Amino acid sequence: MPGGEAPGAGPEPVVSGLRSAVYTVPTDAPEGDGTLTWDSTTMVLAQVHAGSTTGLGYTYGAAATAQVIERQLADVVTGRSAWDVPAINEAMNRAVRNAGRPGLVAGAVSAVDIALWDLKARLLDLPLARLLGSTRAVVPVYGSGGFTTYDALQQDRQLRSWTEEQGLGRVKIKIGESWGTAEQRDRERMAAARGSVGDGPELYVDANGAYSHKQAVRLGPHLEEYGVTWFEEPVSSDDLTGLALTRRAVRADVTAGEYGYTLPYFAAMLDAGAVDCLQADVTRCGGITVWLKAAALAEARGTQISGHCAPHLHAHAAVAVPNVRHLEWFHDHVRVEELMFDGTLDPAGGTLRPGVSGAPGLGLTLRCEAAQRYRTA
């Protein structure tokens, strides 16, 4: 096998190094949601080595995440068997206990965990989907963007590009503008979005926690009027009671979970009856190791899971679980990933087919020269 031996066939490949890099990519237009605006996106890349083989993973967040990778995790990971990714994940979690596990530390652990899975699959010369084992060949995606900073023409152009050019059957816009103080414009933008895509495609909205639960409930009839079937973070994802109250009052599926940094967070959200579909982000929750566990928690409660953002990192894990609903084809991250890597996936027809190329691991190769112009650390 390239770079090492198969498990049980000879000396075990050992993780010989861990490095990080930070890349900041300007957005192609000002972007915003209900609670935040931004003009650039920062990717923190982790690369793990075993002999001549390198695995990559990444997260989106503060540049300081790279310091956690270099100073908190490198010594923990180096010298361990590249086959035992869950064991390394557990060791990383124990090592960062006093550093503060949620937030950017969790992002660092996630990026390294993803890189370790990529490394293991490359050592075995297998697509990661084959290593994990597939329950399906394809995974659905939905187009995601529709930022509150967009004017009517920008929103219409983006929605039509997904539905008419790429054949996506699900699209999402941001609402909750200015912390929920622009409800009229939210309703106008939903109406415009339905007009752009027609009656066929599913229409989703994401408030990013901008509303109170009473506001979210009052919006319910307008969601029905425009055929909205997915109401993401109508209130703060930490307000499990508010999510559950909203869920009982509106017909659209209420979803949340993207800010889950630990497995108990997802268990609490499910136990509270707070969501119709659990969201989990592989770049935040602890990597592929923990994302698969979150999917199992949801499956045990008869609930589906959706991968939040970073579609090229979610795709291989998503086909491995039977209860995945879809992945988020997020404009920001798709643009960054297509700039940074060769081997990106094609969402034509509304699905991704990870592993179909036969390329090992995640199938991604860093475009070093193209990426260098965005490197900040």
PDB file of N, CA and C in Angstrom, residues 242-339:
ATOM      1  N   GLY A 242     -36.920  27.465  23.476  1.00  0.00           N
ATOM      2  CA  GLY A 242     -37.481  28.279  22.402  1.00  0.00           C
ATOM      3  C   GLY A 242     -37.569  27.515  21.090  1.00  0.00           C
ATOM      4  N   LEU A 243     -36.558  26.706  20.795  1.00  0.00           N
ATOM      5  CA  LEU A 243     -36.606  25.881  19.590  1.00  0.00           C
ATOM      6  C   LEU A 243     -37.774  24.908  19.648  1.00  0.00           C
ATOM      7  N   ALA A 244     -37.944  24.252  20.806  1.00  0.00           N
ATOM      8  CA  ALA A 244     -39.024  23.276  20.941  1.00  0.00           C
ATOM      9  C   ALA A 244     -40.394  23.934  20.834  1.00  0.00           C
ATOM     10  N   LEU A 245     -40.558  25.113  21.438  1.00  0.00           N
ATOM     11  CA  LEU A 245     -41.832  25.831  21.349  1.00  0.00           C
ATOM     12  C   LEU A 245     -42.128  26.233  19.906  1.00  0.00           C
ATOM     13  N   THR A 246     -41.103  26.726  19.212  1.00  0.00           N
ATOM     14  CA  THR A 246     -41.285  27.112  17.810  1.00  0.00           C
ATOM     15  C   THR A 246     -41.603  25.889  16.965  1.00  0.00           C
ATOM     16  N   ARG A 247     -40.914  24.812  17.231  1.00  0.00           N
ATOM     17  CA  ARG A 247     -41.136  23.578  16.463  1.00  0.00           C
ATOM     18  C   ARG A 247     -42.585  23.107  16.561  1.00  0.00           C
ATOM     19  N   ARG A 248     -43.154  23.225  17.742  1.00  0.00           N
ATOM     20  CA  ARG A 248     -44.541  22.770  17.922  1.00  0.00           C
ATOM     21  C   ARG A 248     -45.546  23.708  17.252  1.00  0.00           C
ATOM     22  N   ALA A 249     -45.137  24.951  16.992  1.00  0.00           N
ATOM     23  CA  ALA A 249     -46.097  25.960  16.525  1.00  0.00           C
ATOM     24  C   ALA A 249     -46.079  26.177  15.013  1.00  0.00           C
ATOM     25  N   VAL A 250     -45.011  25.748  14.321  1.00  0.00           N
ATOM     26  CA  VAL A 250     -44.934  25.994  12.874  1.00  0.00           C
ATOM     27  C   VAL A 250     -44.895  24.663  12.136  1.00  0.00           C
ATOM     28  N   ARG A 251     -45.315  24.703  10.873  1.00  0.00           N
ATOM     29  CA  ARG A 251     -45.346  23.483  10.074  1.00  0.00           C
ATOM     30  C   ARG A 251     -43.990  23.160   9.445  1.00  0.00           C
ATOM     31  N   ALA A 252     -43.193  24.162   9.171  1.00  0.00           N
ATOM     32  CA  ALA A 252     -41.868  23.920   8.604  1.00  0.00           C
ATOM     33  C   ALA A 252     -40.999  23.148   9.593  1.00  0.00           C
ATOM     34  N   ASP A 253     -40.081  22.346   9.076  1.00  0.00           N
ATOM     35  CA  ASP A 253     -39.133  21.655   9.947  1.00  0.00           C
ATOM     36  C   ASP A 253     -38.205  22.663  10.605  1.00  0.00           C
ATOM     37  N   VAL A 254     -38.084  22.571  11.921  1.00  0.00           N
ATOM     38  CA  VAL A 254     -37.170  23.416  12.677  1.00  0.00           C
ATOM     39  C   VAL A 254     -35.854  22.664  12.846  1.00  0.00           C
ATOM     40  N   THR A 255     -34.749  23.340  12.543  1.00  0.00           N
ATOM     41  CA  THR A 255     -33.439  22.681  12.543  1.00  0.00           C
ATOM     42  C   THR A 255     -32.412  23.558  13.243  1.00  0.00           C
ATOM     43  N   ALA A 256     -31.402  22.927  13.797  1.00  0.00           N
ATOM     44  CA  ALA A 256     -30.296  23.623  14.460  1.00  0.00           C
ATOM     45  C   ALA A 256     -29.231  22.583  14.788  1.00  0.00           C
ATOM     46  N   GLY A 257     -28.108  23.064  15.306  1.00  0.00           N
ATOM     47  CA  GLY A 257     -27.043  22.165  15.737  1.00  0.00           C
ATOM     48  C   GLY A 257     -25.668  22.497  15.198  1.00  0.00           C
ATOM     49  N   GLU A 258     -25.567  23.494  14.328  1.00  0.00           N
ATOM     50  CA  GLU A 258     -24.282  23.798  13.705  1.00  0.00           C
ATOM     51  C   GLU A 258     -23.237  24.253  14.713  1.00  0.00           C
ATOM     52  N   TYR A 259     -23.680  24.746  15.878  1.00  0.00           N
ATOM     53  CA  TYR A 259     -22.730  25.173  16.902  1.00  0.00           C
ATOM     54  C   TYR A 259     -22.541  24.116  17.989  1.00  0.00           C
ATOM     55  N   GLY A 260     -22.764  22.880  17.633  1.00  0.00           N
ATOM     56  CA  GLY A 260     -22.493  21.787  18.554  1.00  0.00           C
ATOM     57  C   GLY A 260     -21.011  21.439  18.537  1.00  0.00           C
ATOM     58  N   TYR A 261     -20.337  21.621  19.666  1.00  0.00           N
ATOM     59  CA  TYR A 261     -18.908  21.350  19.746  1.00  0.00           C
ATOM     60  C   TYR A 261     -18.597  20.036  20.468  1.00  0.00           C
ATOM     61  N   THR A 262     -19.609  19.442  21.090  1.00  0.00           N
ATOM     62  CA  THR A 262     -19.417  18.194  21.820  1.00  0.00           C
ATOM     63  C   THR A 262     -20.607  17.280  21.594  1.00  0.00           C
ATOM     64  N   LEU A 263     -20.403  15.994  21.778  1.00  0.00           N
ATOM     65  CA  LEU A 263     -21.481  15.035  21.578  1.00  0.00           C
ATOM     66  C   LEU A 263     -22.639  15.245  22.559  1.00  0.00           C
ATOM     67  N   PRO A 264     -22.390  15.541  23.841  1.00  0.00           N
ATOM     68  CA  PRO A 264     -23.518  15.783  24.751  1.00  0.00           C
ATOM     69  C   PRO A 264     -24.423  16.930  24.322  1.00  0.00           C
ATOM     70  N   TYR A 265     -23.889  17.917  23.609  1.00  0.00           N
ATOM     71  CA  TYR A 265     -24.721  19.021  23.103  1.00  0.00           C
ATOM     72  C   TYR A 265     -25.805  18.475  22.187  1.00  0.00           C
ATOM     73  N   PHE A 266     -25.427  17.577  21.284  1.00  0.00           N
ATOM     74  CA  PHE A 266     -26.405  17.014  20.360  1.00  0.00           C
ATOM     75  C   PHE A 266     -27.420  16.149  21.097  1.00  0.00           C
ATOM     76  N   ALA A 267     -26.960  15.413  22.095  1.00  0.00           N
ATOM     77  CA  ALA A 267     -27.880  14.593  22.876  1.00  0.00           C
ATOM     78  C   ALA A 267     -28.908  15.470  23.585  1.00  0.00           C
ATOM     79  N   ALA A 268     -28.469  16.580  24.154  1.00  0.00           N
ATOM     80  CA  ALA A 268     -29.385  17.486  24.844  1.00  0.00           C
ATOM     81  C   ALA A 268     -30.397  18.089  23.875  1.00  0.00           C
ATOM     82  N   MET A 269     -29.947  18.458  22.697  1.00  0.00           N
ATOM     83  CA  MET A 269     -30.848  19.039  21.692  1.00  0.00           C
ATOM     84  C   MET A 269     -31.920  18.033  21.269  1.00  0.00           C
ATOM     85  N   LEU A 270     -31.510  16.790  21.073  1.00  0.00           N
ATOM     86  CA  LEU A 270     -32.463  15.750  20.681  1.00  0.00           C
ATOM     87  C   LEU A 270     -33.404  15.417  21.839  1.00  0.00           C
ATOM     88  N   ASP A 271     -32.866  15.337  23.052  1.00  0.00           N
ATOM     89  CA  ASP A 271     -33.701  15.006  24.213  1.00  0.00           C
ATOM     90  C   ASP A 271     -34.744  16.090  24.481  1.00  0.00           C
ATOM     91  N   ALA A 272     -34.432  17.326  24.120  1.00  0.00           N
ATOM     92  CA  ALA A 272     -35.362  18.438  24.337  1.00  0.00           C
ATOM     93  C   ALA A 272     -36.451  18.495  23.277  1.00  0.00           C
ATOM     94  N   GLY A 273     -36.377  17.630  22.267  1.00  0.00           N
ATOM     95  CA  GLY A 273     -37.346  17.695  21.177  1.00  0.00           C
ATOM     96  C   GLY A 273     -37.266  19.015  20.442  1.00  0.00           C
ATOM     97  N   ALA A 274     -36.040  19.547  20.284  1.00  0.00           N
ATOM     98  CA  ALA A 274     -35.858  20.902  19.784  1.00  0.00           C
ATOM     99  C   ALA A 274     -35.815  20.987  18.260  1.00  0.00           C
ATOM    100  N   VAL A 275     -35.548  19.866  17.576  1.00  0.00           N
ATOM    101  CA  VAL A 275     -35.345  19.931  16.129  1.00  0.00           C
ATOM    102  C   VAL A 275     -36.044  18.776  15.414  1.00  0.00           C
ATOM    103  N   ASP A 276     -36.425  19.046  14.176  1.00  0.00           N
ATOM    104  CA  ASP A 276     -36.948  17.997  13.302  1.00  0.00           C
ATOM    105  C   ASP A 276     -35.832  17.323  12.524  1.00  0.00           C
ATOM    106  N   CYS A 277     -34.741  18.031  12.318  1.00  0.00           N
ATOM    107  CA  CYS A 277     -33.557  17.484  11.678  1.00  0.00           C
ATOM    108  C   CYS A 277     -32.346  18.070  12.391  1.00  0.00           C
ATOM    109  N   LEU A 278     -31.427  17.219  12.800  1.00  0.00           N
ATOM    110  CA  LEU A 278     -30.232  17.674  13.512  1.00  0.00           C
ATOM    111  C   LEU A 278     -29.183  18.138  12.509  1.00  0.00           C
ATOM    112  N   GLN A 279     -28.617  19.302  12.745  1.00  0.00           N
ATOM    113  CA  GLN A 279     -27.465  19.743  11.980  1.00  0.00           C
ATOM    114  C   GLN A 279     -26.199  19.510  12.801  1.00  0.00           C
ATOM    115  N   ALA A 280     -25.146  19.094  12.127  1.00  0.00           N
ATOM    116  CA  ALA A 280     -23.844  18.987  12.774  1.00  0.00           C
ATOM    117  C   ALA A 280     -22.795  19.406  11.754  1.00  0.00           C
ATOM    118  N   ASP A 281     -21.752  20.050  12.243  1.00  0.00           N
ATOM    119  CA  ASP A 281     -20.697  20.577  11.390  1.00  0.00           C
ATOM    120  C   ASP A 281     -19.415  19.820  11.683  1.00  0.00           C
ATOM    121  N   VAL A 282     -18.926  19.080  10.683  1.00  0.00           N
ATOM    122  CA  VAL A 282     -17.751  18.245  10.854  1.00  0.00           C
ATOM    123  C   VAL A 282     -16.515  19.068  11.190  1.00  0.00           C
ATOM    124  N   THR A 283     -16.504  20.361  10.839  1.00  0.00           N
ATOM    125  CA  THR A 283     -15.357  21.213  11.125  1.00  0.00           C
ATOM    126  C   THR A 283     -15.404  21.808  12.525  1.00  0.00           C
ATOM    127  N   ARG A 284     -16.469  21.538  13.273  1.00  0.00           N
ATOM    128  CA  ARG A 284     -16.607  22.089  14.621  1.00  0.00           C
ATOM    129  C   ARG A 284     -16.838  21.026  15.686  1.00  0.00           C
ATOM    130  N   CYS A 285     -17.500  19.958  15.337  1.00  0.00           N
ATOM    131  CA  CYS A 285     -18.007  19.033  16.361  1.00  0.00           C
ATOM    132  C   CYS A 285     -16.974  18.044  16.874  1.00  0.00           C
ATOM    133  N   GLY A 286     -15.789  18.015  16.269  1.00  0.00           N
ATOM    134  CA  GLY A 286     -14.786  17.031  16.648  1.00  0.00           C
ATOM    135  C   GLY A 286     -14.343  16.181  15.479  1.00  0.00           C
ATOM    136  N   GLY A 287     -14.726  16.600  14.273  1.00  0.00           N
ATOM    137  CA  GLY A 287     -14.291  15.890  13.082  1.00  0.00           C
ATOM    138  C   GLY A 287     -15.227  14.777  12.663  1.00  0.00           C
ATOM    139  N   ILE A 288     -14.763  13.972  11.747  1.00  0.00           N
ATOM    140  CA  ILE A 288     -15.566  12.860  11.228  1.00  0.00           C
ATOM    141  C   ILE A 288     -15.884  11.868  12.335  1.00  0.00           C
ATOM    142  N   THR A 289     -14.943  11.645  13.237  1.00  0.00           N
ATOM    143  CA  THR A 289     -15.161  10.700  14.330  1.00  0.00           C
ATOM    144  C   THR A 289     -16.413  11.042  15.115  1.00  0.00           C
ATOM    145  N   VAL A 290     -16.573  12.306  15.483  1.00  0.00           N
ATOM    146  CA  VAL A 290     -17.722  12.704  16.303  1.00  0.00           C
ATOM    147  C   VAL A 290     -18.962  12.923  15.437  1.00  0.00           C
ATOM    148  N   TRP A 291     -18.798  13.391  14.194  1.00  0.00           N
ATOM    149  CA  TRP A 291     -19.956  13.585  13.312  1.00  0.00           C
ATOM    150  C   TRP A 291     -20.709  12.272  13.112  1.00  0.00           C
ATOM    151  N   LEU A 292     -19.977  11.188  12.937  1.00  0.00           N
ATOM    152  CA  LEU A 292     -20.629   9.885  12.779  1.00  0.00           C
ATOM    153  C   LEU A 292     -21.377   9.483  14.055  1.00  0.00           C
ATOM    154  N   LYS A 293     -20.832   9.836  15.204  1.00  0.00           N
ATOM    155  CA  LYS A 293     -21.524   9.547  16.469  1.00  0.00           C
ATOM    156  C   LYS A 293     -22.789  10.386  16.605  1.00  0.00           C
ATOM    157  N   ALA A 294     -22.728  11.654  16.188  1.00  0.00           N
ATOM    158  CA  ALA A 294     -23.915  12.509  16.226  1.00  0.00           C
ATOM    159  C   ALA A 294     -25.000  11.952  15.313  1.00  0.00           C
ATOM    160  N   ALA A 295     -24.602  11.451  14.153  1.00  0.00           N
ATOM    161  CA  ALA A 295     -25.572  10.834  13.245  1.00  0.00           C
ATOM    162  C   ALA A 295     -26.225   9.617  13.890  1.00  0.00           C
ATOM    163  N   ALA A 296     -25.446   8.837  14.621  1.00  0.00           N
ATOM    164  CA  ALA A 296     -26.003   7.662  15.302  1.00  0.00           C
ATOM    165  C   ALA A 296     -26.971   8.069  16.415  1.00  0.00           C
ATOM    166  N   LEU A 297     -26.635   9.140  17.151  1.00  0.00           N
ATOM    167  CA  LEU A 297     -27.565   9.645  18.175  1.00  0.00           C
ATOM    168  C   LEU A 297     -28.902  10.028  17.543  1.00  0.00           C
ATOM    169  N   ALA A 298     -28.828  10.726  16.424  1.00  0.00           N
ATOM    170  CA  ALA A 298     -30.051  11.144  15.741  1.00  0.00           C
ATOM    171  C   ALA A 298     -30.831   9.936  15.232  1.00  0.00           C
ATOM    172  N   GLU A 299     -30.128   8.975  14.653  1.00  0.00           N
ATOM    173  CA  GLU A 299     -30.802   7.783  14.122  1.00  0.00           C
ATOM    174  C   GLU A 299     -31.533   7.031  15.234  1.00  0.00           C
ATOM    175  N   ALA A 300     -30.926   6.966  16.406  1.00  0.00           N
ATOM    176  CA  ALA A 300     -31.545   6.252  17.524  1.00  0.00           C
ATOM    177  C   ALA A 300     -32.850   6.907  17.960  1.00  0.00           C
ATOM    178  N   ARG A 301     -33.020   8.187  17.632  1.00  0.00           N
ATOM    179  CA  ARG A 301     -34.234   8.914  17.987  1.00  0.00           C
ATOM    180  C   ARG A 301     -35.137   9.140  16.772  1.00  0.00           C
ATOM    181  N   GLY A 302     -34.872   8.406  15.705  1.00  0.00           N
ATOM    182  CA  GLY A 302     -35.706   8.513  14.520  1.00  0.00           C
ATOM    183  C   GLY A 302     -35.601   9.848  13.811  1.00  0.00           C
ATOM    184  N   THR A 303     -34.424  10.479  13.903  1.00  0.00           N
ATOM    185  CA  THR A 303     -34.225  11.823  13.367  1.00  0.00           C
ATOM    186  C   THR A 303     -33.128  11.798  12.317  1.00  0.00           C
ATOM    187  N   GLN A 304     -33.278  12.614  11.288  1.00  0.00           N
ATOM    188  CA  GLN A 304     -32.247  12.725  10.267  1.00  0.00           C
ATOM    189  C   GLN A 304     -31.173  13.727  10.680  1.00  0.00           C
ATOM    190  N   ILE A 305     -30.057  13.685   9.960  1.00  0.00           N
ATOM    191  CA  ILE A 305     -28.962  14.616  10.187  1.00  0.00           C
ATOM    192  C   ILE A 305     -28.631  15.309   8.869  1.00  0.00           C
ATOM    193  N   SER A 306     -28.203  16.567   8.960  1.00  0.00           N
ATOM    194  CA  SER A 306     -27.771  17.332   7.798  1.00  0.00           C
ATOM    195  C   SER A 306     -26.392  17.897   8.088  1.00  0.00           C
ATOM    196  N   GLY A 307     -25.512  17.859   7.090  1.00  0.00           N
ATOM    197  CA  GLY A 307     -24.171  18.399   7.257  1.00  0.00           C
ATOM    198  C   GLY A 307     -24.149  19.896   7.005  1.00  0.00           C
ATOM    199  N   HIS A 308     -23.624  20.641   7.974  1.00  0.00           N
ATOM    200  CA  HIS A 308     -23.601  22.106   7.894  1.00  0.00           C
ATOM    201  C   HIS A 308     -22.327  22.590   7.210  1.00  0.00           C
ATOM    202  N   CYS A 309     -22.483  23.285   6.070  1.00  0.00           N
ATOM    203  CA  CYS A 309     -21.378  23.918   5.358  1.00  0.00           C
ATOM    204  C   CYS A 309     -20.271  22.921   4.975  1.00  0.00           C
ATOM    205  N   ALA A 310     -19.095  23.441   4.544  1.00  0.00           N
ATOM    206  CA  ALA A 310     -17.927  22.631   4.179  1.00  0.00           C
ATOM    207  C   ALA A 310     -18.317  21.338   3.458  1.00  0.00           C
ATOM    208  N   PRO A 311     -19.005  21.434   2.308  1.00  0.00           N
ATOM    209  CA  PRO A 311     -19.578  20.223   1.705  1.00  0.00           C
ATOM    210  C   PRO A 311     -18.555  19.172   1.308  1.00  0.00           C
ATOM    211  N   HIS A 312     -17.331  19.577   0.945  1.00  0.00           N
ATOM    212  CA  HIS A 312     -16.355  18.592   0.508  1.00  0.00           C
ATOM    213  C   HIS A 312     -15.781  17.789   1.668  1.00  0.00           C
ATOM    214  N   LEU A 313     -15.951  18.267   2.891  1.00  0.00           N
ATOM    215  CA  LEU A 313     -15.548  17.492   4.054  1.00  0.00           C
ATOM    216  C   LEU A 313     -16.671  16.583   4.546  1.00  0.00           C
ATOM    217  N   HIS A 314     -17.902  16.973   4.324  1.00  0.00           N
ATOM    218  CA  HIS A 314     -19.026  16.168   4.790  1.00  0.00           C
ATOM    219  C   HIS A 314     -19.377  15.012   3.866  1.00  0.00           C
ATOM    220  N   ALA A 315     -19.071  15.143   2.587  1.00  0.00           N
ATOM    221  CA  ALA A 315     -19.656  14.240   1.595  1.00  0.00           C
ATOM    222  C   ALA A 315     -19.350  12.772   1.862  1.00  0.00           C
ATOM    223  N   HIS A 316     -18.093  12.433   2.142  1.00  0.00           N
ATOM    224  CA  HIS A 316     -17.737  11.025   2.329  1.00  0.00           C
ATOM    225  C   HIS A 316     -18.363  10.450   3.584  1.00  0.00           C
ATOM    226  N   ALA A 317     -18.420  11.246   4.660  1.00  0.00           N
ATOM    227  CA  ALA A 317     -19.070  10.777   5.883  1.00  0.00           C
ATOM    228  C   ALA A 317     -20.576  10.649   5.688  1.00  0.00           C
ATOM    229  N   ALA A 318     -21.144  11.553   4.896  1.00  0.00           N
ATOM    230  CA  ALA A 318     -22.600  11.570   4.719  1.00  0.00           C
ATOM    231  C   ALA A 318     -23.117  10.310   4.047  1.00  0.00           C
ATOM    232  N   VAL A 319     -22.373   9.779   3.065  1.00  0.00           N
ATOM    233  CA  VAL A 319     -22.867   8.566   2.399  1.00  0.00           C
ATOM    234  C   VAL A 319     -22.714   7.334   3.291  1.00  0.00           C
ATOM    235  N   ALA A 320     -22.029   7.485   4.415  1.00  0.00           N
ATOM    236  CA  ALA A 320     -21.827   6.353   5.319  1.00  0.00           C
ATOM    237  C   ALA A 320     -22.960   6.169   6.318  1.00  0.00           C
ATOM    238  N   VAL A 321     -23.874   7.152   6.421  1.00  0.00           N
ATOM    239  CA  VAL A 321     -24.931   7.049   7.430  1.00  0.00           C
ATOM    240  C   VAL A 321     -26.294   6.953   6.752  1.00  0.00           C
ATOM    241  N   PRO A 322     -27.185   6.111   7.282  1.00  0.00           N
ATOM    242  CA  PRO A 322     -28.475   5.906   6.615  1.00  0.00           C
ATOM    243  C   PRO A 322     -29.469   7.035   6.805  1.00  0.00           C
ATOM    244  N   ASN A 323     -29.262   7.890   7.792  1.00  0.00           N
ATOM    245  CA  ASN A 323     -30.266   8.898   8.134  1.00  0.00           C
ATOM    246  C   ASN A 323     -29.853  10.311   7.727  1.00  0.00           C
ATOM    247  N   VAL A 324     -28.937  10.427   6.756  1.00  0.00           N
ATOM    248  CA  VAL A 324     -28.567  11.760   6.284  1.00  0.00           C
ATOM    249  C   VAL A 324     -29.683  12.295   5.394  1.00  0.00           C
ATOM    250  N   ARG A 325     -30.035  13.563   5.592  1.00  0.00           N
ATOM    251  CA  ARG A 325     -31.036  14.193   4.734  1.00  0.00           C
ATOM    252  C   ARG A 325     -30.361  14.877   3.551  1.00  0.00           C
ATOM    253  N   HIS A 326     -29.372  15.714   3.835  1.00  0.00           N
ATOM    254  CA  HIS A 326     -28.672  16.421   2.775  1.00  0.00           C
ATOM    255  C   HIS A 326     -27.469  17.156   3.347  1.00  0.00           C
ATOM    256  N   LEU A 327     -26.723  17.812   2.464  1.00  0.00           N
ATOM    257  CA  LEU A 327     -25.595  18.650   2.828  1.00  0.00           C
ATOM    258  C   LEU A 327     -25.832  20.059   2.316  1.00  0.00           C
ATOM    259  N   GLU A 328     -25.182  21.002   2.973  1.00  0.00           N
ATOM    260  CA  GLU A 328     -25.324  22.409   2.604  1.00  0.00           C
ATOM    261  C   GLU A 328     -24.269  22.797   1.580  1.00  0.00           C
ATOM    262  N   TRP A 329     -24.710  23.158   0.374  1.00  0.00           N
ATOM    263  CA  TRP A 329     -23.818  23.636  -0.679  1.00  0.00           C
ATOM    264  C   TRP A 329     -23.696  25.150  -0.502  1.00  0.00           C
ATOM    265  N   PHE A 330     -22.880  25.540   0.513  1.00  0.00           N
ATOM    266  CA  PHE A 330     -22.812  26.920   0.984  1.00  0.00           C
ATOM    267  C   PHE A 330     -21.910  27.747   0.074  1.00  0.00           C
ATOM    268  N   HIS A 331     -22.458  28.825  -0.461  1.00  0.00           N
ATOM    269  CA  HIS A 331     -21.764  29.635  -1.456  1.00  0.00           C
ATOM    270  C   HIS A 331     -20.351  30.020  -1.015  1.00  0.00           C
ATOM    271  N   ASP A 332     -20.217  30.507   0.203  1.00  0.00           N
ATOM    272  CA  ASP A 332     -18.931  30.942   0.725  1.00  0.00           C
ATOM    273  C   ASP A 332     -17.896  29.827   0.672  1.00  0.00           C
ATOM    274  N   HIS A 333     -18.247  28.671   1.252  1.00  0.00           N
ATOM    275  CA  HIS A 333     -17.290  27.580   1.382  1.00  0.00           C
ATOM    276  C   HIS A 333     -17.040  26.874   0.059  1.00  0.00           C
ATOM    277  N   VAL A 334     -18.066  26.751  -0.768  1.00  0.00           N
ATOM    278  CA  VAL A 334     -17.866  26.162  -2.090  1.00  0.00           C
ATOM    279  C   VAL A 334     -16.850  26.978  -2.875  1.00  0.00           C
ATOM    280  N   ARG A 335     -16.997  28.274  -2.821  1.00  0.00           N
ATOM    281  CA  ARG A 335     -16.085  29.161  -3.555  1.00  0.00           C
ATOM    282  C   ARG A 335     -14.652  29.008  -3.043  1.00  0.00           C
ATOM    283  N   VAL A 336     -14.466  28.981  -1.732  1.00  0.00           N
ATOM    284  CA  VAL A 336     -13.127  28.827  -1.160  1.00  0.00           C
ATOM    285  C   VAL A 336     -12.544  27.464  -1.526  1.00  0.00           C
ATOM    286  N   GLU A 337     -13.338  26.409  -1.377  1.00  0.00           N
ATOM    287  CA  GLU A 337     -12.841  25.056  -1.627  1.00  0.00           C
ATOM    288  C   GLU A 337     -12.479  24.859  -3.098  1.00  0.00           C
ATOM    289  N   GLU A 338     -13.232  25.460  -3.991  1.00  0.00           N
ATOM    290  CA  GLU A 338     -12.900  25.340  -5.407  1.00  0.00           C
ATOM    291  C   GLU A 338     -11.658  26.157  -5.770  1.00  0.00           C
ATOM    292  N   LEU A 339     -11.399  27.237  -5.055  1.00  0.00           N
ATOM    293  CA  LEU A 339     -10.174  27.996  -5.255  1.00  0.00           C
ATOM    294  C   LEU A 339      -8.955  27.250  -4.716  1.00  0.00           C
TER     295      LEU A 339
END
